[in-house]
Structures are given as structure tokens and as C-alpha cells.
Coordinates of C-alpha atoms and ligand atoms in Angstrom, one line a residue:
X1360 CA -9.0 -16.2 12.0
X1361 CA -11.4 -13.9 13.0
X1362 CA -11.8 -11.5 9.6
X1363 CA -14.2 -8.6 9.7
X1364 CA -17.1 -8.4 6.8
X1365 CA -14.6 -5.6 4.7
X1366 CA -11.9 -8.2 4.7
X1367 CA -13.7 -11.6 4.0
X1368 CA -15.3 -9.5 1.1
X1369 CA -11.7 -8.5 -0.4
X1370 CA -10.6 -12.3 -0.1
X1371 CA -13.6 -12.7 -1.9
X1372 CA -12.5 -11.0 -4.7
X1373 CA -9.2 -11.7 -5.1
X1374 CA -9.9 -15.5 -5.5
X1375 CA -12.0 -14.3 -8.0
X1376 CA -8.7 -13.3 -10.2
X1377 CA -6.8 -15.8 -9.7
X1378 CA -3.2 -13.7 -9.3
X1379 CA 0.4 -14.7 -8.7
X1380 CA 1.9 -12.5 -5.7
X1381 CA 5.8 -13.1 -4.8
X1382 CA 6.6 -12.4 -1.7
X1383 CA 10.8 -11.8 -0.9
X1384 CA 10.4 -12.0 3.7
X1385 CA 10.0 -16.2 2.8
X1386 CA 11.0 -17.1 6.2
X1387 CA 9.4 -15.0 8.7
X1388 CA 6.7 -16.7 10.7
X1389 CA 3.7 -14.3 10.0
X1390 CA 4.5 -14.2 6.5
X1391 CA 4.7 -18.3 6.2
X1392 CA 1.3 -18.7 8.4
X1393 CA -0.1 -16.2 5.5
X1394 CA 1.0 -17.9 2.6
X1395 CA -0.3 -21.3 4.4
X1396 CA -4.0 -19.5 4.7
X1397 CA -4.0 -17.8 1.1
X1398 CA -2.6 -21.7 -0.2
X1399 CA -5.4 -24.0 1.6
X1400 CA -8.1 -21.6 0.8
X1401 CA -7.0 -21.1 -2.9
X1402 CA -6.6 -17.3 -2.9
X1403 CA -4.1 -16.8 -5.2
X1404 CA -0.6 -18.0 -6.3
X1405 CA 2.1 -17.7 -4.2
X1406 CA 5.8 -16.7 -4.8
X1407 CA 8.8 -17.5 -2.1
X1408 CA 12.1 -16.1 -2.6
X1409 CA 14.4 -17.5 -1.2
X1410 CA 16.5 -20.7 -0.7
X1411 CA 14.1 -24.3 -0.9
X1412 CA 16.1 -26.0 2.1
X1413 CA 15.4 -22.7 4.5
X1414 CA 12.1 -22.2 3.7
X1415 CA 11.5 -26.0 4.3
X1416 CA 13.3 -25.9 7.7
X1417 CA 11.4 -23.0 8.8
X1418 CA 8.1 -24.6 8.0
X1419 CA 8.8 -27.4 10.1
X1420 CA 10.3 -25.4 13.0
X1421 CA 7.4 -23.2 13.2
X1422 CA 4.3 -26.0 12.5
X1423 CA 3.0 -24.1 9.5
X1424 CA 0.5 -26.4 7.8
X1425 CA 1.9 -25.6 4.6
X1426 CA 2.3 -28.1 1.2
X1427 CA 5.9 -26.6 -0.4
X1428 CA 4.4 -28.2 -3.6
X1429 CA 1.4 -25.6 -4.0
X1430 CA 3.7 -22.8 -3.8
X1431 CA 6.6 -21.5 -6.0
X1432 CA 10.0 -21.4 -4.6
X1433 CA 12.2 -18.8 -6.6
X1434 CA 16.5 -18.9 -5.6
X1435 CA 17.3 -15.3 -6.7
X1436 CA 21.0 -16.5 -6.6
X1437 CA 20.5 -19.5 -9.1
X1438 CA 17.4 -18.6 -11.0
X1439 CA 17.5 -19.0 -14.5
X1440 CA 16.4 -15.4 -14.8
X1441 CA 18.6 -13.8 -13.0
X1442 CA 20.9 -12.8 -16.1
X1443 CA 18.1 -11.1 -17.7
X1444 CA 17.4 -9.5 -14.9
X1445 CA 21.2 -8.6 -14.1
X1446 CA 21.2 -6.9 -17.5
X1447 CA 17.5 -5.1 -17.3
X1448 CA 18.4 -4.0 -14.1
X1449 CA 22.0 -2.5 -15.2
X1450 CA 19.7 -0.5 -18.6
X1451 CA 17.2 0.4 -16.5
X1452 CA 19.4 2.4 -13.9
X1453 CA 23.1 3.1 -15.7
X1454 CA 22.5 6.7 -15.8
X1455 CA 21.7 6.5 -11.9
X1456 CA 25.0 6.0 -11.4
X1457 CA 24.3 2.1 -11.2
X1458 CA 27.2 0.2 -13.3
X1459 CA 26.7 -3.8 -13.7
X1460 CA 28.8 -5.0 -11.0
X1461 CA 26.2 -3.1 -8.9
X1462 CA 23.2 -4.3 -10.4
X1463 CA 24.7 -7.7 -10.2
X1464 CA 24.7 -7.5 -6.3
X1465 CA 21.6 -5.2 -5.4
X1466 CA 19.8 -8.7 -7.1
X1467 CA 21.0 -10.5 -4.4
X1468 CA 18.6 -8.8 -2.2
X1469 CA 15.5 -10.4 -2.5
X1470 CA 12.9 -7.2 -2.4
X1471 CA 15.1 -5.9 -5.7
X1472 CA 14.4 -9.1 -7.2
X1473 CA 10.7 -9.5 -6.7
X1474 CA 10.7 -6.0 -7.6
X1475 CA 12.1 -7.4 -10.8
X1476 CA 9.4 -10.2 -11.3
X1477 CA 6.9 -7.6 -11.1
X1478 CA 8.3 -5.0 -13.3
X1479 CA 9.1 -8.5 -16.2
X1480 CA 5.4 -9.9 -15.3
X1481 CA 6.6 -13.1 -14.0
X1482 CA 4.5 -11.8 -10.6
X1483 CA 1.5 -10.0 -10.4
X1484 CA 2.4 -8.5 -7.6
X1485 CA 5.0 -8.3 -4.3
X1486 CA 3.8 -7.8 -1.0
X1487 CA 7.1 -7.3 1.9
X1488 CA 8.2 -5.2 4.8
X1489 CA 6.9 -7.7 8.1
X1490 CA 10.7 -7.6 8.6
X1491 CA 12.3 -5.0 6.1
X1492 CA 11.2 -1.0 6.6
X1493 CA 8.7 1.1 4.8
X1494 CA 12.4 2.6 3.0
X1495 CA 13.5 -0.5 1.8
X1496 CA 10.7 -1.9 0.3
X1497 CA 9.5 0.9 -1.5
X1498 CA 12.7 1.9 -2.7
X1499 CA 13.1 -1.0 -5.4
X1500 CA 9.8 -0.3 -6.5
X1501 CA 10.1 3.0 -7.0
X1502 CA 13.3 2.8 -9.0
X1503 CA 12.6 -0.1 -11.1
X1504 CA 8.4 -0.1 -11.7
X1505 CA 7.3 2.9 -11.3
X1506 CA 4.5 5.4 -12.0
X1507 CA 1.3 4.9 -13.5
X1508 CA 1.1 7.4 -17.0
X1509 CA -0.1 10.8 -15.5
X1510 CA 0.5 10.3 -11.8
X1511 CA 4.0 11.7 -10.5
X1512 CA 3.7 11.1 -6.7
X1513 CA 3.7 7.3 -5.4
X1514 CA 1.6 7.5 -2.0
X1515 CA 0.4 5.2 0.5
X1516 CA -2.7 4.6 2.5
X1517 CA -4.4 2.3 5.2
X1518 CA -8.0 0.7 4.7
X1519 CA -8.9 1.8 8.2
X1520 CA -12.1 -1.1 9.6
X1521 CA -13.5 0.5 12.9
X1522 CA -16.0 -0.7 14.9
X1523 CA -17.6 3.0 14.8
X1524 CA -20.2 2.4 12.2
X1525 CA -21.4 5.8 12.5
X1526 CA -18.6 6.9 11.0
X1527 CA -17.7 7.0 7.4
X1528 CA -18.4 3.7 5.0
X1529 CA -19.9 1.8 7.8
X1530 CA -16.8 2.4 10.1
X1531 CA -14.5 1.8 7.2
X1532 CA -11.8 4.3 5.6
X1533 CA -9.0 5.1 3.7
X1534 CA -6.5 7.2 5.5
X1535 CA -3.5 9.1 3.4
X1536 CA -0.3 9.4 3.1
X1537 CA 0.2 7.7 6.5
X1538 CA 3.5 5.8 5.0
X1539 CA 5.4 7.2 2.0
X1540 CA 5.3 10.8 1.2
X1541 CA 6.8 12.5 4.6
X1542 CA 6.2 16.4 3.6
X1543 CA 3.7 16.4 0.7
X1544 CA 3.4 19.7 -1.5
X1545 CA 0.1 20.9 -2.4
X1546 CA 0.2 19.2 -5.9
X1547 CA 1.4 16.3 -4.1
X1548 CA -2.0 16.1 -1.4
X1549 CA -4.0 16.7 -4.5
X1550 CA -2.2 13.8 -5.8
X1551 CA -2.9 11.8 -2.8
X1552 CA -6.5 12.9 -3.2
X1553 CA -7.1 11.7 -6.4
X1554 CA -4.7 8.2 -5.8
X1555 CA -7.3 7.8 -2.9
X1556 CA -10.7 8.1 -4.2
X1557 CA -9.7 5.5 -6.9
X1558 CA -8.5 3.4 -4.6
X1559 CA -11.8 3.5 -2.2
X1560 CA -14.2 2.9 -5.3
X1561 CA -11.4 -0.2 -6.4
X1562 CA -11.7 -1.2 -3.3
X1563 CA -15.3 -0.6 -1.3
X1564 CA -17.4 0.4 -4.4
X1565 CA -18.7 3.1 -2.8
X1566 CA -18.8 6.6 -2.8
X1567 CA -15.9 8.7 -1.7
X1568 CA -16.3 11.8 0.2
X1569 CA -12.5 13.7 0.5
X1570 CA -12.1 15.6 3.6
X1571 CA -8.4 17.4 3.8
X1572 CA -7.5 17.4 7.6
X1573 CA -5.8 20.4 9.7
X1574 CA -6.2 22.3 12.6
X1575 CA -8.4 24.5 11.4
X1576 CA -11.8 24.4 9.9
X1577 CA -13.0 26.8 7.1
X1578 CA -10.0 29.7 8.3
X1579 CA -10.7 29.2 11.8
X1580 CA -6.7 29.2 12.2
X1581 CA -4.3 30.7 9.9
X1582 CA -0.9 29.5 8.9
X1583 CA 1.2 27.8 5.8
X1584 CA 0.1 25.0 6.7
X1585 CA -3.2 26.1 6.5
X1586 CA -2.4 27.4 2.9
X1587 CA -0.8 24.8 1.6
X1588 CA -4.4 23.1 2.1
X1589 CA -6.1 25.3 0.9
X1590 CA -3.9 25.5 -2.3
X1591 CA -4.1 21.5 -2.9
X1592 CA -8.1 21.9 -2.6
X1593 CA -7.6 24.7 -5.5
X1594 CA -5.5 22.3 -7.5
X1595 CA -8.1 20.1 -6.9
X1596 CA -10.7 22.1 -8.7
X1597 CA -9.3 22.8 -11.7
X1598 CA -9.6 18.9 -11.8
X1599 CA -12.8 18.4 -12.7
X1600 CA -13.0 15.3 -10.6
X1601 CA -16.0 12.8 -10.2
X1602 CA -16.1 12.8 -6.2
X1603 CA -16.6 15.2 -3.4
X1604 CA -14.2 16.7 -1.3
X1605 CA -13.8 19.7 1.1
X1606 CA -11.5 21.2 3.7
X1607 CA -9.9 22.7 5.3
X1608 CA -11.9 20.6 7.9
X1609 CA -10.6 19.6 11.6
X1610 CA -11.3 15.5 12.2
X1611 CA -14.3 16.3 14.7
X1612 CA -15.9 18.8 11.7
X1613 CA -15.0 15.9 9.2
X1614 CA -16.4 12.9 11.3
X1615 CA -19.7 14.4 13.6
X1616 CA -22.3 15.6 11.7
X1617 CA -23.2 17.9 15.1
X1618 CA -20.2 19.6 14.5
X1619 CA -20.2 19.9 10.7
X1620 CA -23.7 21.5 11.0
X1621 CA -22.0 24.1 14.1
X1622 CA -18.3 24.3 12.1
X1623 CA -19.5 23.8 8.2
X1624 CA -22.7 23.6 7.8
X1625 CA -22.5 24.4 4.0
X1626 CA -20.0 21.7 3.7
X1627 CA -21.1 18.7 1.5
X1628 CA -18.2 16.4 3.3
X1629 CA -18.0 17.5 6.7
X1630 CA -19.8 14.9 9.0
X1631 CA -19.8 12.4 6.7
X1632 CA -16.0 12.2 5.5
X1633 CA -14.6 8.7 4.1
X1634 CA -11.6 9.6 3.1
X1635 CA -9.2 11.1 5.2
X1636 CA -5.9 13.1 4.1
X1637 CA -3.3 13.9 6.1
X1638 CA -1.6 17.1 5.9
X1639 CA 2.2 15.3 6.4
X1640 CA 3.0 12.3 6.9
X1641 CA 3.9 13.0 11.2
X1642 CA -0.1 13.3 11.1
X1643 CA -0.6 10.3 9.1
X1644 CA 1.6 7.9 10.7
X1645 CA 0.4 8.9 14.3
X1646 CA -2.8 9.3 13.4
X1647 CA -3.1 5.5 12.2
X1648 CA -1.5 4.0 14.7
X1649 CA -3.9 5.8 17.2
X1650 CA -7.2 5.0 15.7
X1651 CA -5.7 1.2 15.6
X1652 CA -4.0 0.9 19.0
X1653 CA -6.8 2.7 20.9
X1654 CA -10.1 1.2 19.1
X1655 CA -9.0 -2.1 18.0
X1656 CA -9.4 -1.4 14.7
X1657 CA -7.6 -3.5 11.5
X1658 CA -5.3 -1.4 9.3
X1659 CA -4.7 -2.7 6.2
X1660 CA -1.5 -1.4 4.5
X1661 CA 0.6 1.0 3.9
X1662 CA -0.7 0.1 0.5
X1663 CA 1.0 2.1 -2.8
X1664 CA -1.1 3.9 -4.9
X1665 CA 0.6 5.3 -8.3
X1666 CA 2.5 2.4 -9.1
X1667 CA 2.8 1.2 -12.2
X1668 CA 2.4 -2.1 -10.8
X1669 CA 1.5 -3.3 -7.3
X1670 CA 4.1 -3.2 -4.8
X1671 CA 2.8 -3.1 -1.2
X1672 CA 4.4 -2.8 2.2
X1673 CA 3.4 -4.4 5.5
X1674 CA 4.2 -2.7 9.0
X1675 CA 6.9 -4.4 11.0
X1676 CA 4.3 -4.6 13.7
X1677 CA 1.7 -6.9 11.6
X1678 CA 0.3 -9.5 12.4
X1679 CA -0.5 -13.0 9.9
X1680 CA -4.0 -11.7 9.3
X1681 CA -3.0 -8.2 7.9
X1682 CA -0.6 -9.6 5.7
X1683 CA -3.5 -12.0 4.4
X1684 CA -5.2 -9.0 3.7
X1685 CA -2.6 -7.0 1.8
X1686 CA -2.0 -9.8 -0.1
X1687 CA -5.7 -10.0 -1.0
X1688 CA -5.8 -5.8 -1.9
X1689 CA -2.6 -6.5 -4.6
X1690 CA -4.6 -9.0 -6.5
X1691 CA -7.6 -6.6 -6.6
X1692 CA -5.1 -3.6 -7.7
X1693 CA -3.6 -6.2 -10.1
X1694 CA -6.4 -7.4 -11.7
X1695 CA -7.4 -3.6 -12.2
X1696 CA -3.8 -2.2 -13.4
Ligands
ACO2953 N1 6.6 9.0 -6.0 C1 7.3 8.6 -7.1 N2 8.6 8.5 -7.1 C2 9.3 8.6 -6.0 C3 8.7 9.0 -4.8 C4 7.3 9.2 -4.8 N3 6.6 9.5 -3.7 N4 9.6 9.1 -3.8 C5 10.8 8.8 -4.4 N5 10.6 8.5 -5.7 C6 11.6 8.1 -6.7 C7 12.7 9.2 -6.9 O1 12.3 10.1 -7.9 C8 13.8 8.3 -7.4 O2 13.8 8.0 -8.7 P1 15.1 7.8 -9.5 O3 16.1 7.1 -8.7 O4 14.7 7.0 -10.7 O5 15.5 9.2 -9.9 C9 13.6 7.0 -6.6 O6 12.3 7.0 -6.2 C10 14.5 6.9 -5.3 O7 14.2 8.1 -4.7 P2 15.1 8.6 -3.4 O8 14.6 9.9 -3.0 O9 16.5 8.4 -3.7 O10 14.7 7.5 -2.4 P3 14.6 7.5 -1.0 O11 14.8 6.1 -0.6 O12 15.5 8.5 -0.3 O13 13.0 8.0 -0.7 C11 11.2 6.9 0.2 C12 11.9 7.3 -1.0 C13 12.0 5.7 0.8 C14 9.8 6.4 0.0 C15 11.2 8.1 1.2 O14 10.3 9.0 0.8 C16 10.9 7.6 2.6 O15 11.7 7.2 3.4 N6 9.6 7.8 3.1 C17 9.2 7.6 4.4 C18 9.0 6.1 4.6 C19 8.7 5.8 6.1 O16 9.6 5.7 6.9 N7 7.4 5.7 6.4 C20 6.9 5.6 7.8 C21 6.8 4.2 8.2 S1 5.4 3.3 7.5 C22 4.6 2.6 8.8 O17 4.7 2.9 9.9 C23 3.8 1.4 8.4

């Protein structure tokens, strides 16, 4: 597997912690070819729902080198847990219109029950969506895990590793909300803003440098759009925060320093931006799958930020060594919950 230096350093790390992430997609190809690197390399513990004799089958039908006895295997229909979880489940949610007999079957579906593991500790963690959408993996999550104390908006973001090391950390990001939040308020971009410097220091070390993205740099344009910016940056303020950010800045005024000096020359972000926020999440989504498709980068993610917990989602479109790498962010986030 051909890992860049970002990702062979988060590997690193998460072998460091030694975490157990459960993973509900058990017979998908990608995701058994993942769990058959993170196993021989002793990453971290691994969690299978699902039924022993399928799983088994579709290691042998697909070649996966892959010892079944270094891995957990969990039956969410005959696991000894399920009761407890039956009856957490039905507390947790019976004023959301959620009686028992419902709770009974939404634990049939696997992501609701790793979702459950997480939320009861007997995971760490739960990476999915290779198969299910960004909707229905988040969804459990969000019902039954959670917020972090003081955060009220769950977002997402990709760890964007470009070959334009002249840009940003080296060529590396953090792009946001590129997968959960589709029409974010301003209180909800300053969220994102705050969700994603944490999660660039967590994960790079380094310093991060917010620029809010638009069309417009500095009122060049005008528009609600434009204000609703401008009004996150404000929130922002009144943060007292420990990084820098600035906008609102158009990607070339964020990225080139030429243009910064032309555009914002008093800006302490623009040219030299990290962190980029989307202003909705039609920007975000795009503007990922651009950079990715048309420079060959690796995108890492959607990962969750907010969580109480980690809980992270996987594009349909990923490949064996993004999922490797998610796998490796949820231990970091869960060693650092
Ligand atoms: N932060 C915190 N809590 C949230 C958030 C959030 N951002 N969004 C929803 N919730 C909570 C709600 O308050 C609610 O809690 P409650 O049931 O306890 O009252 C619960 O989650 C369910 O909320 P709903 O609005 O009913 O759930 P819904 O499923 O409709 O919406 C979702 C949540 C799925 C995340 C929605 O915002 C969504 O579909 N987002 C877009 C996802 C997507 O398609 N992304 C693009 C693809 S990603 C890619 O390309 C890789």
C-alpha cells in the first residue's frame, strides 16, 4: 500500500493506543482487506458485526489474508448484550416516539448496534458507510451518542494530503463541513471553526490558520451569503480563541500568497490558509471531491467532529487504504475523548 508520510504518521499513532474500533459493513471487500492490514500490522483491535459463517465465507471468496481468531466477531441478533442494549436503546429514545418493539428491531441493523457498543464502551469507536450513506451512519450516532459538553453542532471534515506542498501544512488540510451539516448558520460555521482547529492540532500538531471561504474577499461582493460570514467570523471573536482565522477570503486570496498581498494584504491568514471552511455544504462536498479527483490527492473522512464519542463515516467511493486511514484517525480521536 502506497501511504503518504501524513498517513503512515497517523498509523503511527494509533498503534500507539492500542484501541478497539467495531466496524458494522463486515462483509464488504474494502472493508475486510482493511481490517486484514490494521490486524497483521497490529494497529488496533478490531470489531465485526455480523454473522461468523458470512464473514468466514466472504474471506475466502475474496482471498483476504485474514486470521478470524485476531479479530472479534459480534452477532447483533444473538449477542448476549443485545437485551441491555434493547432496553438502553428503548430509555434513551421513548420520548422520540421510539416504543420497545421499535427499539427491538432498529438493533437488528448493524450501524444502530455498533452505535450502541460505542455509546456502552464495549468499542472505542465505529467506523462505516463504504456501503451505507453519509444519512445512515450518522443518524445512529447522532441519536444515541451524541455531543461533546458545550458543542451543539456535529460536523464533518476531510484531512485533505495534496501533492501541492506550497500550500497549507506541507500540502495537507482540513476541509469543512464537506459531509454533515448541509446549510450551516453562522453559529453553526463558527462551530465548524472551532470543531476544526481542534481537530488539525489532534491531528497534525501544528498550527491552524482558519480561512472562511466565499466569493468574495474582504466585501469585494455583497450578499447574505456574504453576511452570514461575516457574522460567523463576529461570533468567532467574542471567542477568545487560541488560533487564527480570517475571511471573508476567496480560495485563490486564502491559498497564494501573490494574491493575499494584491486582495488582503493586512490579512494574517490569507496565503497561508490550512484550514478551509465551506460556506454550505454544496461547496464542501464539490469542492472535496474536486481537489481529490483532479490532483490525486487522499481524502481522509468525512470524519465527525462534536461527538461525544467517535463515530466516523467512509465515502461509498473509498477505497481499502482510506478506510485504513479513518480507522487509524478514530483511535487518535478516541484516545483523546
Ligand atoms: N449536530 C448535532 N445533532 C444533530 C445534527 C448535528 N449536525 N444533525 C442532526 N442532529 C440530531 C437531531 O437534533 C436529532 O436529535 P434527536 O432525534 O435526539 O432530537 C437527531 O440528530 C436526528 O436528527 P434528524 O434531523 O431527524 O436526522 P436527519 O437524519 O434528518 O439529519 C443528517 C441528520 C443525516 C446528518 C442530515 O443532516 C443529513 O442528511 N446531512 C447530509 C448528509 C449527506 O448526505 N452528506 C453528503 C455526502 S458525504 C460524502 O460525499 C462523503
Amino acid at each position: 500500500m502506497d501511504f503518504s508520510k501524513v498517513e503512515l504518521e497517523l498509523l503511527q499513532k494509533a498503534k500507539m493506543y492500542k484501541k478497539k474500533i467495531v466496524l458494522p459493513e463486515s462483509t464488504d471487500k474494502r472493508v475486510l482487506n482493511a481490517v486484514s492490514y490494521i490486524t497483521n500490522n497490529d494497529i488496533c483491535d478490531i470489531i465485526l458485526i455480523g454473522k461468523k459463517e458470512d464473514i468466514v465465507k466472504k474471506i475466502k471468496e475474496y482471498s483476504v489474508d485474514l486470521d478470524i481468531n485476531k479479530i472479534k466477531i459480534v452477532d447483533n441478533l444473538a449477542d448476549n448484550k443485545r437485551q441491555e442494549y434493547i432496553n438502553t436503546l428503548y430509555e434513551l429514545r421513548k420520548n422520540k416516539n421510539v416504543d420497545y418493539e421499535t427499539a427491538k428491531r432498529l438493533l437488528e441493523d448493524e450501524t444502530y448496534y455498533a452505535a450502541m457498543m460505542v455509546y456502552k464502551h464495549d468499542a472505542d469507536g465505529m467506523v462505516s458507510g463504504a456501503i451505507h450513506s453519509t444519512a445512515d451512519t450518522l443518524r445512529p450516532a447522532l441519536q444515541i451518542v451524541k455531543t461533546k459538553e458545550n458543542i451543539k453542532s456535529v460536523s464533518s471534515f476531510f484531512l485533505m494530503n495534496t501533492k501541492k506542498k506550497q500550500y497549507g501544512q506541507d500540502g495537507t488540510f482540513i476541509f469543512a463541513d464537506c459531509g454533515l451539516i448541509p446549510n450551516p448558520t453562522s453559529e453553526q460555521l463558527k462551530d465548524i471553526a472551532i470543531s476544526s482547529a481542534n481537530s488539525f492540532k489532534l491531528l497534525l500538531n501544528k498550527e491552524p490558520k482558519v480561512a472562511f471561504l466565499s466569493y468574495s474577499t474582504y466585501g469585494s461582493a455583497k450578499g447574505e451569503e456574504i453576511d452570514k460570514i461575516k457574522n460567523a467570523i463576529k461570533l468567532l471573536e467574542e471567542e477568545n480563541v487560541d488560533f487564527d482565522f480570517d475571511g471573508e477570503l476567496q480560495l485563490d486570496a486564502a491559498l497564494e500568497k501573490d494574491v493575499a498581498a494584491l486582495k488582503a494584504p493586512s490579512s494574517k491568514i490569507a496565503g497561508q490558509a490550512n484550514i478551509l471552511i465551506f460556506p454550505n455544504l454544496d461547496a464542501g462536498n464539490i469542492g472535496y471531491k474536486l481537489v481529490q479527483r483532479f490532483s490525486d490527492a487522499v481524502a481522509l473522512g468525512p470524519i465527525t467532529q462534536g461527538l461525544k464519542y467517535p463515530v466516523n463515516d467512509l465515502s461509498r467511493g473509498c477505497k481499502t487504504q482510506d478506510i485504513i486511514g479513518v480507522i487509524a484517525i478514530t483511535c487518535i480521536q478516541a484516545f483523546n475523548n
